[in-house]
CSV table of C-alpha atoms in Angstrom, one decimal:
chain,number,residue,atom,x,y,z
A,50,MET,CA,0.2,0.2,0.0
A,51,GLN,CA,1.2,3.6,-0.9
A,52,PRO,CA,2.4,5.2,2.0
A,53,PHE,CA,0.5,8.3,4.0
A,54,ASP,CA,2.2,12.0,3.2
A,55,LEU,CA,1.6,12.4,6.9
A,56,ILE,CA,-1.2,10.4,9.4
A,57,ILE,CA,-2.6,12.5,12.2
A,58,ARG,CA,-3.2,10.3,15.2
A,59,ASN,CA,-5.2,10.4,18.1
A,60,ALA,CA,-7.6,13.4,17.0
A,61,ASN,CA,-10.9,14.0,18.1
A,62,VAL,CA,-12.3,15.3,15.1
A,63,VAL,CA,-15.3,17.6,15.3
A,64,THR,CA,-17.4,18.5,12.0
A,65,ALA,CA,-20.3,20.3,11.4
A,66,SER,CA,-22.3,17.0,12.6
A,67,ASP,CA,-20.3,15.1,14.3
A,68,SER,CA,-17.5,13.9,16.5
A,69,PHE,CA,-15.4,10.7,16.4
A,70,PRO,CA,-12.2,9.8,17.7
A,71,CYS,CA,-9.8,8.5,14.4
A,72,ASP,CA,-6.6,8.8,12.6
A,73,ILE,CA,-6.6,10.6,9.8
A,74,GLY,CA,-4.2,9.7,6.8
A,75,VAL,CA,-2.6,12.5,4.3
A,76,ARG,CA,-2.0,12.0,0.5
A,77,ASP,CA,-1.1,14.3,-1.7
A,78,GLY,CA,-2.4,17.0,0.2
A,79,ARG,CA,-5.8,15.9,0.9
A,80,ILE,CA,-7.9,13.0,3.8
A,81,ALA,CA,-6.9,10.0,2.0
A,82,THR,CA,-8.5,7.5,5.1
A,83,LEU,CA,-10.2,8.6,8.0
A,84,ALA,CA,-9.7,5.3,10.5
A,85,LEU,CA,-9.5,4.4,14.5
A,86,ALA,CA,-6.0,3.0,14.0
A,87,LEU,CA,-3.6,3.2,11.0
A,88,GLU,CA,-0.9,0.8,10.9
A,89,LEU,CA,2.4,2.3,12.2
A,90,LYS,CA,5.2,3.0,10.0
A,91,SER,CA,3.0,3.8,6.9
A,92,ALA,CA,3.5,7.5,6.9
A,93,ARG,CA,6.6,9.8,6.2
A,94,HIS,CA,5.7,12.1,9.3
A,95,GLU,CA,3.2,11.9,12.0
A,96,ILE,CA,1.1,14.4,13.9
A,97,ASP,CA,0.2,12.8,17.5
A,98,ALA,CA,-3.4,15.2,18.4
A,99,ALA,CA,-3.1,13.3,21.8
A,100,GLY,CA,-6.7,13.2,22.3
A,101,ARG,CA,-6.6,16.9,21.2
A,102,THR,CA,-9.9,18.8,19.1
A,103,VAL,CA,-9.4,18.9,15.6
A,104,THR,CA,-11.4,21.0,13.7
A,105,PRO,CA,-11.8,21.7,9.4
A,106,GLY,CA,-9.5,24.6,9.0
A,107,GLY,CA,-11.5,28.1,9.4
A,108,ILE,CA,-12.7,29.5,6.1
A,109,ASP,CA,-12.8,33.6,6.4
A,110,SER,CA,-15.5,34.7,3.9
A,111,HIS,CA,-14.9,38.1,4.6
A,112,VAL,CA,-11.9,39.8,4.6
A,113,HIS,CA,-10.2,43.0,3.3
A,114,LEU,CA,-6.4,42.6,1.8
A,115,ASP,CA,-4.5,44.8,-0.5
A,116,GLN,CA,-7.5,46.5,-0.8
A,117,ALA,CA,-7.7,50.3,-2.9
A,118,THR,CA,-10.0,52.5,-0.3
A,119,GLY,CA,-9.6,56.0,-2.5
A,120,ASP,CA,-9.8,58.2,1.0
A,121,GLY,CA,-5.9,58.6,1.3
A,122,SER,CA,-5.7,55.3,3.5
A,123,ILE,CA,-3.9,52.4,2.8
A,124,MET,CA,-4.6,48.6,4.1
A,125,ALA,CA,-1.8,47.3,6.0
A,126,ASP,CA,-2.2,43.7,5.2
A,127,ASP,CA,-1.6,42.8,1.8
A,128,PHE,CA,-1.6,39.3,0.8
A,129,GLU,CA,1.6,37.4,2.8
A,130,SER,CA,0.4,39.0,6.1
A,131,GLY,CA,-2.7,38.9,6.1
A,132,THR,CA,-2.9,35.4,4.7
A,133,ARG,CA,0.0,34.4,7.6
A,134,SER,CA,-2.6,35.8,10.2
A,135,ALA,CA,-5.2,34.3,9.2
A,136,ALA,CA,-3.3,30.7,9.2
A,137,CYS,CA,-1.9,31.7,12.8
A,138,GLY,CA,-5.1,31.7,13.9
A,139,GLY,CA,-6.5,28.5,12.6
A,140,SER,CA,-7.8,29.7,9.1
A,141,THR,CA,-6.6,28.0,6.0
A,142,THR,CA,-8.9,29.5,3.9
A,143,VAL,CA,-9.3,33.3,3.2
A,144,ILE,CA,-11.9,34.9,0.8
A,145,PRO,CA,-11.2,38.6,0.0
A,146,PHE,CA,-12.8,41.3,-2.5
A,147,ALA,CA,-11.6,42.6,-6.1
A,148,CYS,CA,-13.3,45.7,-5.8
A,149,GLN,CA,-14.0,47.3,-9.1
A,150,LEU,CA,-13.6,51.5,-9.2
A,151,LYS,CA,-16.1,53.3,-10.8
A,152,GLY,CA,-15.1,53.6,-14.2
A,153,GLN,CA,-13.3,50.7,-14.4
A,154,SER,CA,-13.8,47.3,-16.0
A,155,LEU,CA,-14.5,44.9,-13.3
A,156,ARG,CA,-12.6,42.4,-15.2
A,157,ALA,CA,-9.3,44.6,-15.2
A,158,ALA,CA,-9.6,45.1,-11.2
A,159,VAL,CA,-10.0,41.3,-11.3
A,160,ASP,CA,-7.0,40.5,-13.1
A,161,ASP,CA,-4.9,43.5,-10.7
A,162,TYR,CA,-6.0,41.7,-7.6
A,163,GLN,CA,-5.1,38.4,-9.0
A,164,ARG,CA,-1.6,39.6,-9.6
A,165,ARG,CA,-1.0,40.7,-6.0
A,166,ALA,CA,-2.9,37.7,-4.4
A,167,TYR,CA,-0.4,34.9,-6.8
A,168,GLU,CA,2.8,36.2,-5.8
A,169,LYS,CA,2.1,35.7,-1.5
A,170,ALA,CA,-0.5,34.3,0.1
A,171,LEU,CA,0.5,31.5,1.9
A,172,ILE,CA,-3.0,30.0,2.4
A,173,ASP,CA,-5.5,29.1,-0.5
A,174,PHE,CA,-7.9,31.8,-1.6
A,175,ALA,CA,-11.1,32.5,-3.3
A,176,ILE,CA,-12.3,35.6,-4.2
A,177,HIS,CA,-15.5,37.8,-4.4
A,178,LEU,CA,-16.0,40.6,-6.9
A,179,ILE,CA,-17.4,44.4,-5.5
A,180,ILE,CA,-19.4,45.7,-8.1
A,181,THR,CA,-20.0,49.8,-8.0
A,182,ASP,CA,-20.0,50.8,-11.6
A,183,PRO,CA,-22.7,48.1,-13.4
A,184,THR,CA,-22.6,49.3,-16.6
A,185,GLU,CA,-24.3,47.1,-19.5
A,186,ASP,CA,-20.9,45.3,-20.4
A,187,VAL,CA,-20.4,44.6,-17.0
A,188,LEU,CA,-23.6,43.6,-16.2
A,189,TYR,CA,-24.3,41.1,-19.4
A,190,ARG,CA,-20.6,40.4,-20.6
A,191,GLU,CA,-18.4,40.6,-18.0
A,192,LEU,CA,-20.0,39.6,-14.9
A,193,PRO,CA,-21.5,36.1,-16.8
A,194,GLU,CA,-17.9,35.1,-17.9
A,195,LEU,CA,-16.6,36.1,-14.3
A,196,ILE,CA,-19.3,33.7,-12.5
A,197,ALA,CA,-18.2,31.3,-15.3
A,198,GLU,CA,-14.4,31.3,-14.6
A,199,GLY,CA,-15.2,30.6,-10.8
A,200,TYR,CA,-15.7,34.1,-9.3
A,201,THR,CA,-19.3,33.2,-8.2
A,202,SER,CA,-20.0,35.9,-5.4
A,203,PHE,CA,-20.2,39.5,-5.1
A,204,LYS,CA,-21.0,42.2,-2.8
A,205,ILE,CA,-23.1,45.3,-3.6
A,206,TYR,CA,-22.9,48.7,-1.1
A,207,MET,CA,-26.2,50.2,-0.3
A,208,THR,CA,-23.6,53.0,1.3
A,209,TYR,CA,-20.4,55.0,1.2
A,210,ASP,CA,-20.3,57.5,-2.0
A,211,ALA,CA,-17.7,55.8,-3.5
A,212,LEU,CA,-19.4,52.0,-3.8
A,213,LYS,CA,-22.8,52.2,-3.4
A,214,LEU,CA,-25.4,51.6,-5.9
A,215,ASP,CA,-28.6,52.6,-6.1
A,216,ASP,CA,-31.5,50.6,-5.7
A,217,ARG,CA,-32.4,50.3,-9.6
A,218,GLN,CA,-28.8,49.3,-9.7
A,219,ILE,CA,-29.3,46.6,-7.3
A,220,LEU,CA,-32.5,44.9,-9.1
A,221,GLU,CA,-30.6,44.7,-12.6
A,222,THR,CA,-27.6,43.2,-10.8
A,223,LEU,CA,-29.7,40.9,-8.4
A,224,SER,CA,-31.3,39.9,-11.8
A,225,VAL,CA,-27.8,38.6,-13.4
A,226,ALA,CA,-26.9,37.0,-10.2
A,227,ARG,CA,-30.5,34.9,-10.7
A,228,ALA,CA,-30.0,34.2,-14.1
A,229,GLU,CA,-26.2,32.7,-13.5
A,230,GLY,CA,-26.6,31.3,-10.2
A,231,ALA,CA,-24.1,33.9,-7.8
A,232,MET,CA,-24.2,34.6,-4.6
A,233,VAL,CA,-24.7,38.5,-3.6
A,234,MET,CA,-24.0,39.3,-0.5
A,235,LEU,CA,-25.4,42.9,0.7
A,236,HIS,CA,-23.9,45.8,3.0
A,237,ALA,CA,-27.2,46.8,4.2
A,238,GLU,CA,-27.0,50.7,5.3
A,239,SER,CA,-29.4,53.2,5.0
A,240,SER,CA,-26.8,56.2,2.7
A,241,ASP,CA,-29.1,58.7,3.0
A,242,CYS,CA,-30.3,58.1,6.6
A,243,ILE,CA,-26.6,58.3,7.4
A,244,ALA,CA,-25.7,61.5,5.3
A,245,TRP,CA,-28.1,63.2,7.4
A,246,LEU,CA,-27.4,62.2,10.9
A,247,THR,CA,-23.9,62.6,9.8
A,248,GLU,CA,-24.4,66.3,9.1
A,249,ARG,CA,-26.3,67.7,12.0
A,250,LEU,CA,-24.2,65.3,14.3
A,251,LEU,CA,-21.0,67.8,12.7
A,252,ALA,CA,-23.0,70.9,12.8
A,253,ALA,CA,-23.5,70.5,16.4
A,254,GLY,CA,-19.8,69.6,17.0
A,255,HIS,CA,-20.4,66.1,17.7
A,256,LYS,CA,-17.2,64.7,15.9
A,257,ALA,CA,-15.3,62.7,18.0
A,258,PRO,CA,-15.2,58.8,17.0
A,259,ARG,CA,-18.0,57.8,19.2
A,260,TYR,CA,-20.3,59.6,17.1
A,261,HIS,CA,-19.8,57.6,14.2
A,262,ALA,CA,-21.6,55.1,16.1
A,263,SER,CA,-24.8,57.8,16.6
A,264,SER,CA,-24.4,58.5,12.7
A,265,ARG,CA,-25.7,54.8,12.5
A,266,PRO,CA,-27.9,53.9,14.8
A,267,MET,CA,-29.8,50.5,14.4
A,268,LEU,CA,-33.0,51.6,12.5
A,269,VAL,CA,-30.6,52.7,9.6
A,270,GLU,CA,-29.2,48.6,9.3
A,271,ARG,CA,-33.0,47.8,9.6
A,272,GLU,CA,-34.4,50.0,6.8
A,273,ALA,CA,-31.8,48.5,4.4
A,274,THR,CA,-31.8,45.0,5.2
A,275,HIS,CA,-35.6,45.4,5.0
A,276,ARG,CA,-35.1,47.0,1.4
A,277,ALA,CA,-32.5,44.3,0.6
A,278,ILE,CA,-35.0,41.8,1.3
A,279,ALA,CA,-38.1,43.5,-0.6
A,280,MET,CA,-35.7,43.6,-3.7
A,281,ALA,CA,-34.0,39.6,-3.4
A,282,GLU,CA,-37.8,38.9,-2.9
A,283,LEU,CA,-38.8,40.7,-6.2
A,284,VAL,CA,-36.2,38.8,-8.2
A,285,ASP,CA,-36.5,35.9,-6.5
A,286,VAL,CA,-32.7,35.3,-5.8
A,287,PRO,CA,-30.4,34.4,-2.4
A,288,ILE,CA,-29.0,36.9,-0.5
A,289,LEU,CA,-26.5,36.6,2.3
A,290,ILE,CA,-26.6,40.4,4.7
A,291,VAL,CA,-23.4,40.5,5.6
A,292,HIS,CA,-21.8,42.0,9.3
A,293,VAL,CA,-25.3,42.3,11.2
A,294,SER,CA,-24.8,44.1,14.1
A,295,GLY,CA,-27.8,43.8,16.1
A,296,ARG,CA,-31.8,42.7,17.1
A,297,GLU,CA,-33.3,45.4,14.4
A,298,ALA,CA,-31.9,43.9,11.3
A,299,MET,CA,-32.4,40.4,12.9
A,300,GLU,CA,-35.9,41.0,13.4
A,301,GLN,CA,-35.9,41.5,9.7
A,302,ILE,CA,-34.0,38.4,8.8
A,303,ARG,CA,-36.0,36.4,10.6
A,304,TRP,CA,-38.8,37.4,9.1
A,305,ALA,CA,-37.7,36.8,5.9
A,306,GLN,CA,-36.6,33.4,6.8
A,307,SER,CA,-40.1,32.4,8.6
A,308,GLN,CA,-41.7,33.5,5.0
A,309,GLY,CA,-39.2,30.9,3.3
A,310,LEU,CA,-37.0,33.2,1.1
A,311,LYS,CA,-33.6,32.7,1.1
A,312,VAL,CA,-32.3,35.3,3.2
A,313,TYR,CA,-28.5,34.3,5.3
A,314,ALA,CA,-27.4,36.2,7.3
A,315,GLU,CA,-23.2,37.0,8.5
A,316,THR,CA,-22.2,38.1,11.9
A,317,CYS,CA,-18.6,39.1,13.2
A,318,PRO,CA,-16.6,39.2,16.5
A,319,GLN,CA,-16.9,42.9,17.3
A,320,TYR,CA,-20.7,42.9,17.8
A,321,LEU,CA,-19.9,40.2,20.5
A,322,PHE,CA,-17.0,41.4,22.2
A,323,LEU,CA,-16.9,45.5,21.7
A,324,THR,CA,-19.4,47.9,22.2
A,325,ALA,CA,-20.3,51.9,21.8
A,326,ASP,CA,-18.6,52.3,24.3
A,327,SER,CA,-15.5,50.6,22.6
A,328,LEU,CA,-15.6,54.1,20.6
A,329,GLY,CA,-14.6,56.4,23.5
A,330,SER,CA,-15.4,59.3,24.7
A,331,ASP,CA,-15.4,62.9,23.2
A,332,ASN,CA,-11.7,64.1,24.1
A,333,SER,CA,-10.1,60.9,22.9
A,334,PHE,CA,-9.3,59.8,19.5
A,335,ASP,CA,-8.1,56.6,20.4
A,336,GLY,CA,-11.7,55.2,20.0
A,337,ALA,CA,-10.7,55.6,15.9
A,338,LYS,CA,-9.5,51.6,16.6
A,339,CYS,CA,-12.9,50.5,16.6
A,340,ILE,CA,-15.0,52.5,14.0
A,341,CYS,CA,-16.3,50.0,11.8
A,342,SER,CA,-19.4,49.9,10.1
A,343,PRO,CA,-22.2,49.0,11.2
A,344,PRO,CA,-20.8,49.7,14.7
A,345,PRO,CA,-20.7,47.7,17.6
A,346,ARG,CA,-24.1,48.3,20.0
A,347,ASP,CA,-24.5,48.4,23.3
A,348,ALA,CA,-24.0,45.6,26.2
A,349,ALA,CA,-27.4,44.0,25.9
A,350,ASN,CA,-27.4,43.6,22.0
A,351,GLN,CA,-24.0,41.0,22.4
A,352,GLN,CA,-26.6,38.7,23.9
A,353,VAL,CA,-28.7,39.1,20.8
A,354,ILE,CA,-25.9,37.9,18.5
A,355,TRP,CA,-25.1,35.1,20.7
A,356,ASN,CA,-28.8,34.0,20.7
A,357,GLY,CA,-28.7,34.3,16.9
A,358,LEU,CA,-25.8,32.0,16.7
A,359,GLU,CA,-26.9,29.6,18.7
A,360,ASN,CA,-30.5,29.1,17.1
A,361,GLY,CA,-29.3,29.3,13.7
A,362,LEU,CA,-30.3,32.9,12.1
A,363,PHE,CA,-26.3,33.3,11.6
A,364,GLU,CA,-24.8,30.6,8.7
A,365,VAL,CA,-21.3,32.4,9.0
A,366,PHE,CA,-19.1,34.2,11.3
A,367,SER,CA,-16.6,36.0,9.6
A,368,SER,CA,-13.9,38.7,10.9
A,369,ASP,CA,-14.6,41.5,8.3
A,370,HIS,CA,-10.7,41.9,8.7
A,371,ALA,CA,-10.1,45.8,7.3
A,372,PRO,CA,-6.6,46.3,8.5
A,373,PHE,CA,-5.8,50.2,9.0
A,374,ARG,CA,-2.8,51.0,11.4
A,375,PHE,CA,-3.6,53.2,14.1
A,376,ASP,CA,-0.4,55.3,14.2
A,377,GLY,CA,1.1,57.0,11.0
A,378,PRO,CA,0.1,58.7,8.0
A,379,ASP,CA,-2.0,56.3,5.9
A,380,GLY,CA,-4.1,54.3,8.4
A,381,LYS,CA,-6.6,55.7,10.8
A,382,LYS,CA,-4.9,59.1,11.2
A,383,ALA,CA,-4.5,59.8,7.7
A,384,HIS,CA,-6.1,63.4,7.7
A,385,GLY,CA,-4.8,63.5,11.4
A,386,GLU,CA,-6.3,63.5,14.6
A,387,ASP,CA,-8.2,67.0,15.1
A,388,VAL,CA,-10.8,65.2,12.4
A,389,SER,CA,-14.6,64.0,12.4
A,390,PHE,CA,-15.3,61.1,12.7
A,391,ASP,CA,-16.5,60.5,8.9
A,392,LYS,CA,-13.0,60.9,7.8
A,393,ILE,CA,-11.1,57.9,9.8
A,394,ALA,CA,-10.7,55.1,8.1
A,395,ASN,CA,-13.5,52.5,8.7
A,396,GLY,CA,-12.7,49.0,9.9
A,397,ILE,CA,-10.7,46.9,12.5
A,398,PRO,CA,-8.4,43.7,12.3
A,399,GLY,CA,-9.3,40.2,13.4
A,400,VAL,CA,-8.7,37.7,11.1
A,401,GLU,CA,-6.0,36.2,13.6
A,402,THR,CA,-8.5,36.6,16.7
A,403,ARG,CA,-11.5,35.4,14.8
A,404,MET,CA,-11.3,31.3,15.5
A,405,ALA,CA,-10.2,31.7,19.2
A,406,LEU,CA,-12.7,34.3,20.1
A,407,LEU,CA,-15.5,31.9,19.1
A,408,TRP,CA,-14.4,28.4,20.3
A,409,SER,CA,-13.2,30.2,23.7
A,410,GLU,CA,-16.1,32.2,24.6
A,411,GLY,CA,-18.6,30.3,22.3
A,412,VAL,CA,-18.0,26.5,23.0
A,413,ARG,CA,-16.1,26.6,25.8
A,414,GLY,CA,-18.3,29.3,27.7
A,415,GLY,CA,-21.7,26.8,26.6
A,416,ARG,CA,-23.2,29.2,24.7
A,417,ILE,CA,-22.5,27.1,21.2
A,418,THR,CA,-21.8,23.4,20.6
A,419,PRO,CA,-18.5,22.7,18.5
A,420,GLN,CA,-20.4,21.1,15.6
A,421,GLN,CA,-22.1,24.5,15.9
A,422,PHE,CA,-18.6,26.1,15.9
A,423,VAL,CA,-17.6,24.1,12.9
A,424,ALA,CA,-20.7,25.4,10.9
A,425,LEU,CA,-20.4,29.0,11.3
A,426,THR,CA,-16.5,29.0,10.5
A,427,SER,CA,-16.3,26.9,7.9
A,428,THR,CA,-18.6,24.4,6.7
A,429,ASN,CA,-21.8,26.6,5.9
A,430,ALA,CA,-19.1,29.6,4.1
A,431,ALA,CA,-17.9,26.4,1.9
A,432,LYS,CA,-21.4,25.7,0.7
A,433,ILE,CA,-22.8,29.1,0.5
A,434,TYR,CA,-19.8,30.2,-1.8
A,435,GLY,CA,-19.3,27.3,-3.6
A,436,LEU,CA,-16.1,25.5,-2.0
A,437,TYR,CA,-17.8,22.5,-0.5
A,438,PRO,CA,-17.0,19.5,-0.1
A,439,ARG,CA,-13.2,20.6,-0.7
A,440,LYS,CA,-12.9,23.1,1.8
A,441,GLY,CA,-15.0,22.9,5.1
A,442,SER,CA,-15.1,19.5,5.8
A,443,ILE,CA,-13.4,16.5,7.3
A,444,ALA,CA,-14.2,13.8,4.8
A,445,ILE,CA,-12.3,11.4,2.5
A,446,GLY,CA,-11.4,13.8,-0.5
A,447,ALA,CA,-11.4,16.8,1.1
A,448,ASP,CA,-8.2,18.9,1.1
A,449,ALA,CA,-6.5,18.2,4.6
A,450,ASP,CA,-7.0,21.8,5.7
A,451,LEU,CA,-7.1,21.1,9.9
A,452,VAL,CA,-7.1,22.9,13.2
A,453,ILE,CA,-5.7,20.9,16.3
A,454,TRP,CA,-6.7,23.4,19.0
A,455,ASP,CA,-4.4,24.0,22.6
A,456,GLU,CA,-7.4,24.5,25.2
A,457,GLY,CA,-7.3,24.7,29.1
A,458,ARG,CA,-4.5,27.4,29.3
A,459,ALA,CA,-4.7,30.9,29.9
A,460,VAL,CA,-4.2,33.3,26.3
A,461,HIS,CA,-3.8,36.9,27.2
A,462,ILE,CA,-4.5,38.5,23.6
A,463,SER,CA,-1.8,41.3,23.0
A,464,ASN,CA,-1.1,42.5,19.8
A,465,GLU,CA,2.5,41.2,20.1
A,466,MET,CA,1.6,37.6,19.3
A,467,LEU,CA,-0.3,37.9,16.3
A,468,HIS,CA,1.1,38.0,13.1
A,469,HIS,CA,-0.9,40.9,11.0
A,470,ASN,CA,0.6,44.3,9.8
A,471,VAL,CA,-2.0,46.1,12.2
A,472,ASP,CA,-0.2,48.0,15.2
A,473,TYR,CA,-3.0,47.1,17.6
A,474,THR,CA,-6.3,44.7,18.1
A,475,PRO,CA,-9.5,45.9,19.6
A,476,TYR,CA,-9.1,42.5,21.2
A,477,ALA,CA,-6.3,43.4,23.5
A,478,GLY,CA,-6.5,42.2,26.9
A,479,MET,CA,-9.3,39.4,26.4
A,480,GLN,CA,-8.3,36.4,28.4
A,481,LEU,CA,-9.0,32.9,26.4
A,482,SER,CA,-8.6,29.6,27.0
A,483,ALA,CA,-8.0,28.0,23.8
A,484,TRP,CA,-6.1,28.8,20.8
A,485,PRO,CA,-4.7,26.8,17.4
A,486,ALA,CA,-2.0,24.2,18.5
A,487,ILE,CA,-1.0,23.4,14.8
A,488,THR,CA,-2.6,24.5,11.4
A,489,LEU,CA,-2.4,22.7,8.3
A,490,SER,CA,-3.2,23.8,4.7
A,491,ARG,CA,-3.5,20.9,2.6
A,492,GLY,CA,-1.5,18.7,4.8
A,493,GLU,CA,1.6,21.1,5.2
A,494,VAL,CA,1.7,22.9,8.8
A,495,VAL,CA,1.6,26.5,8.4
A,496,TRP,CA,1.1,27.3,12.2
A,497,ASP,CA,2.7,24.9,15.0
A,498,GLY,CA,3.7,27.8,17.8
A,499,GLU,CA,5.8,29.5,14.8
A,500,PRO,CA,4.8,30.6,11.0
A,501,ARG,CA,5.2,28.1,8.8
A,502,GLY,CA,5.1,27.6,4.9
A,503,ALA,CA,6.5,29.1,1.8
A,504,VAL,CA,4.9,33.1,0.4
A,505,GLY,CA,3.2,32.3,-2.7
A,506,ARG,CA,2.2,28.4,-1.9
A,507,GLY,CA,-1.3,29.2,-1.4
A,508,GLN,CA,-3.7,28.2,-4.4
A,509,PHE,CA,-6.7,30.5,-6.3
A,510,LEU,CA,-9.7,28.6,-5.6
A,511,PRO,CA,-12.4,29.1,-8.4
A,512,CYS,CA,-16.1,28.2,-7.0
A,513,ASP,CA,-19.0,26.6,-8.0
A,514,SER,CA,-22.3,27.9,-8.2
A,515,PRO,CA,-23.1,28.1,-4.7
A,516,ALA,CA,-25.8,25.7,-3.2
A,517,PRO,CA,-27.9,28.1,-2.4
A,518,ALA,CA,-28.2,29.9,-5.6
A,519,GLN,CA,-28.3,26.6,-8.2
A,520,VAL,CA,-32.3,27.2,-9.2
A,521,ARG,CA,-34.5,24.6,-8.1
A,522,ARG,CA,-37.4,23.9,-10.4
A,523,ARG,CA,-40.6,23.6,-9.2
A,524,LYS,CA,-42.6,19.9,-9.2
A,525,THR,CA,-45.4,20.5,-11.8
A,526,GLU,CA,-48.6,18.9,-11.2
A,527,LEU,CA,-48.9,15.1,-12.7
A,528,PRO,CA,-51.5,14.7,-15.2
A,529,LEU,CA,-54.4,13.4,-14.6
């Protein structure tokens, strides 16, 4: 029998549906065998999991790496530092965004992004599209071509002047997604409401970072979520509402799901572990570290998000990693410290801490099961974005993307222990009880207490048509 390249012995495997003890045999980067006791000396290399939990590698399906901003700020992480940080935190696949600039060809945006990714990624990656200029050529030639090539998901913004589409443009874009079998992600916040509130806050002299939250109350997310659902219902297409922050948007999503609409939802660590108070006081710029959109809500809302993770409202738990340095001329302070909240780079880092935060506080905290953790951090994203079963599972034939967990010891989060290129983490000072001990990408160790793996070893993953977006024909009545 051909020897395995690697055997992971004495693993306590957890998938989205099961848990079981076994040895894992890996050959050519894929899982070749799952067995209770594989033969001794049948592998070139071995790792003894020693009864520790082994989960599928994480899929962080919402990250921003090396992405143009247009406001003078520069993202601190490129594909090298960003994917290294992801691997050290237990993620083995990331899905960042190729962002079309207004007036630019969508194809040109993808080609440029691929060039930067191929040279630097340490782990595997797929690519979402961001559509900001849905011309007839983009919608009816470029987008169908790109979907056929494996770019089967794209994001639409309902806010930000440089990115947003109006309702008619959204409807036209949703229609193409329906025809071509693509998954649509929506950033749901009401642009006009935000602009109106921002003008009045600034006129009253309220410009500190903390007023970012005041300019984006839950109702602006609720209104846009309601509108997005209505348009998706009209077109009859599945959508995923990204980075859902609180109760009011969740109520809209739950209503849609109760009606049988294919409306999916994602949330992020900032809505579990940060609050509006994290944005600081009137006299502090330090709160700029936690500016993101939608903003964190109050402490009571954190429990509402936990409830949504537990009861199945959310399918995906992503980081929405948007890495801007706090100090220096091109991050949060790109326009100085004496600047209004609407001029501060929007986003926070989190690709490395995502998995450990949810395992420690969710699973070990008794809020969700290990199987729910796997579904939220890996399996559901693989299915929703057309990567399953190659990714997101521990099964014969799947890529050997695996995390061996170290549990039960105190882990104090500090920025110094992380591997991103950002000079802070919003989760500094938190104490966790779990962290990835070993991360394997296609059977190769990329983290074992030290980052491993060669720059450029990551592979591009063309995505299949996502499961929710595949057309299912209704049964016709039988002839009498």
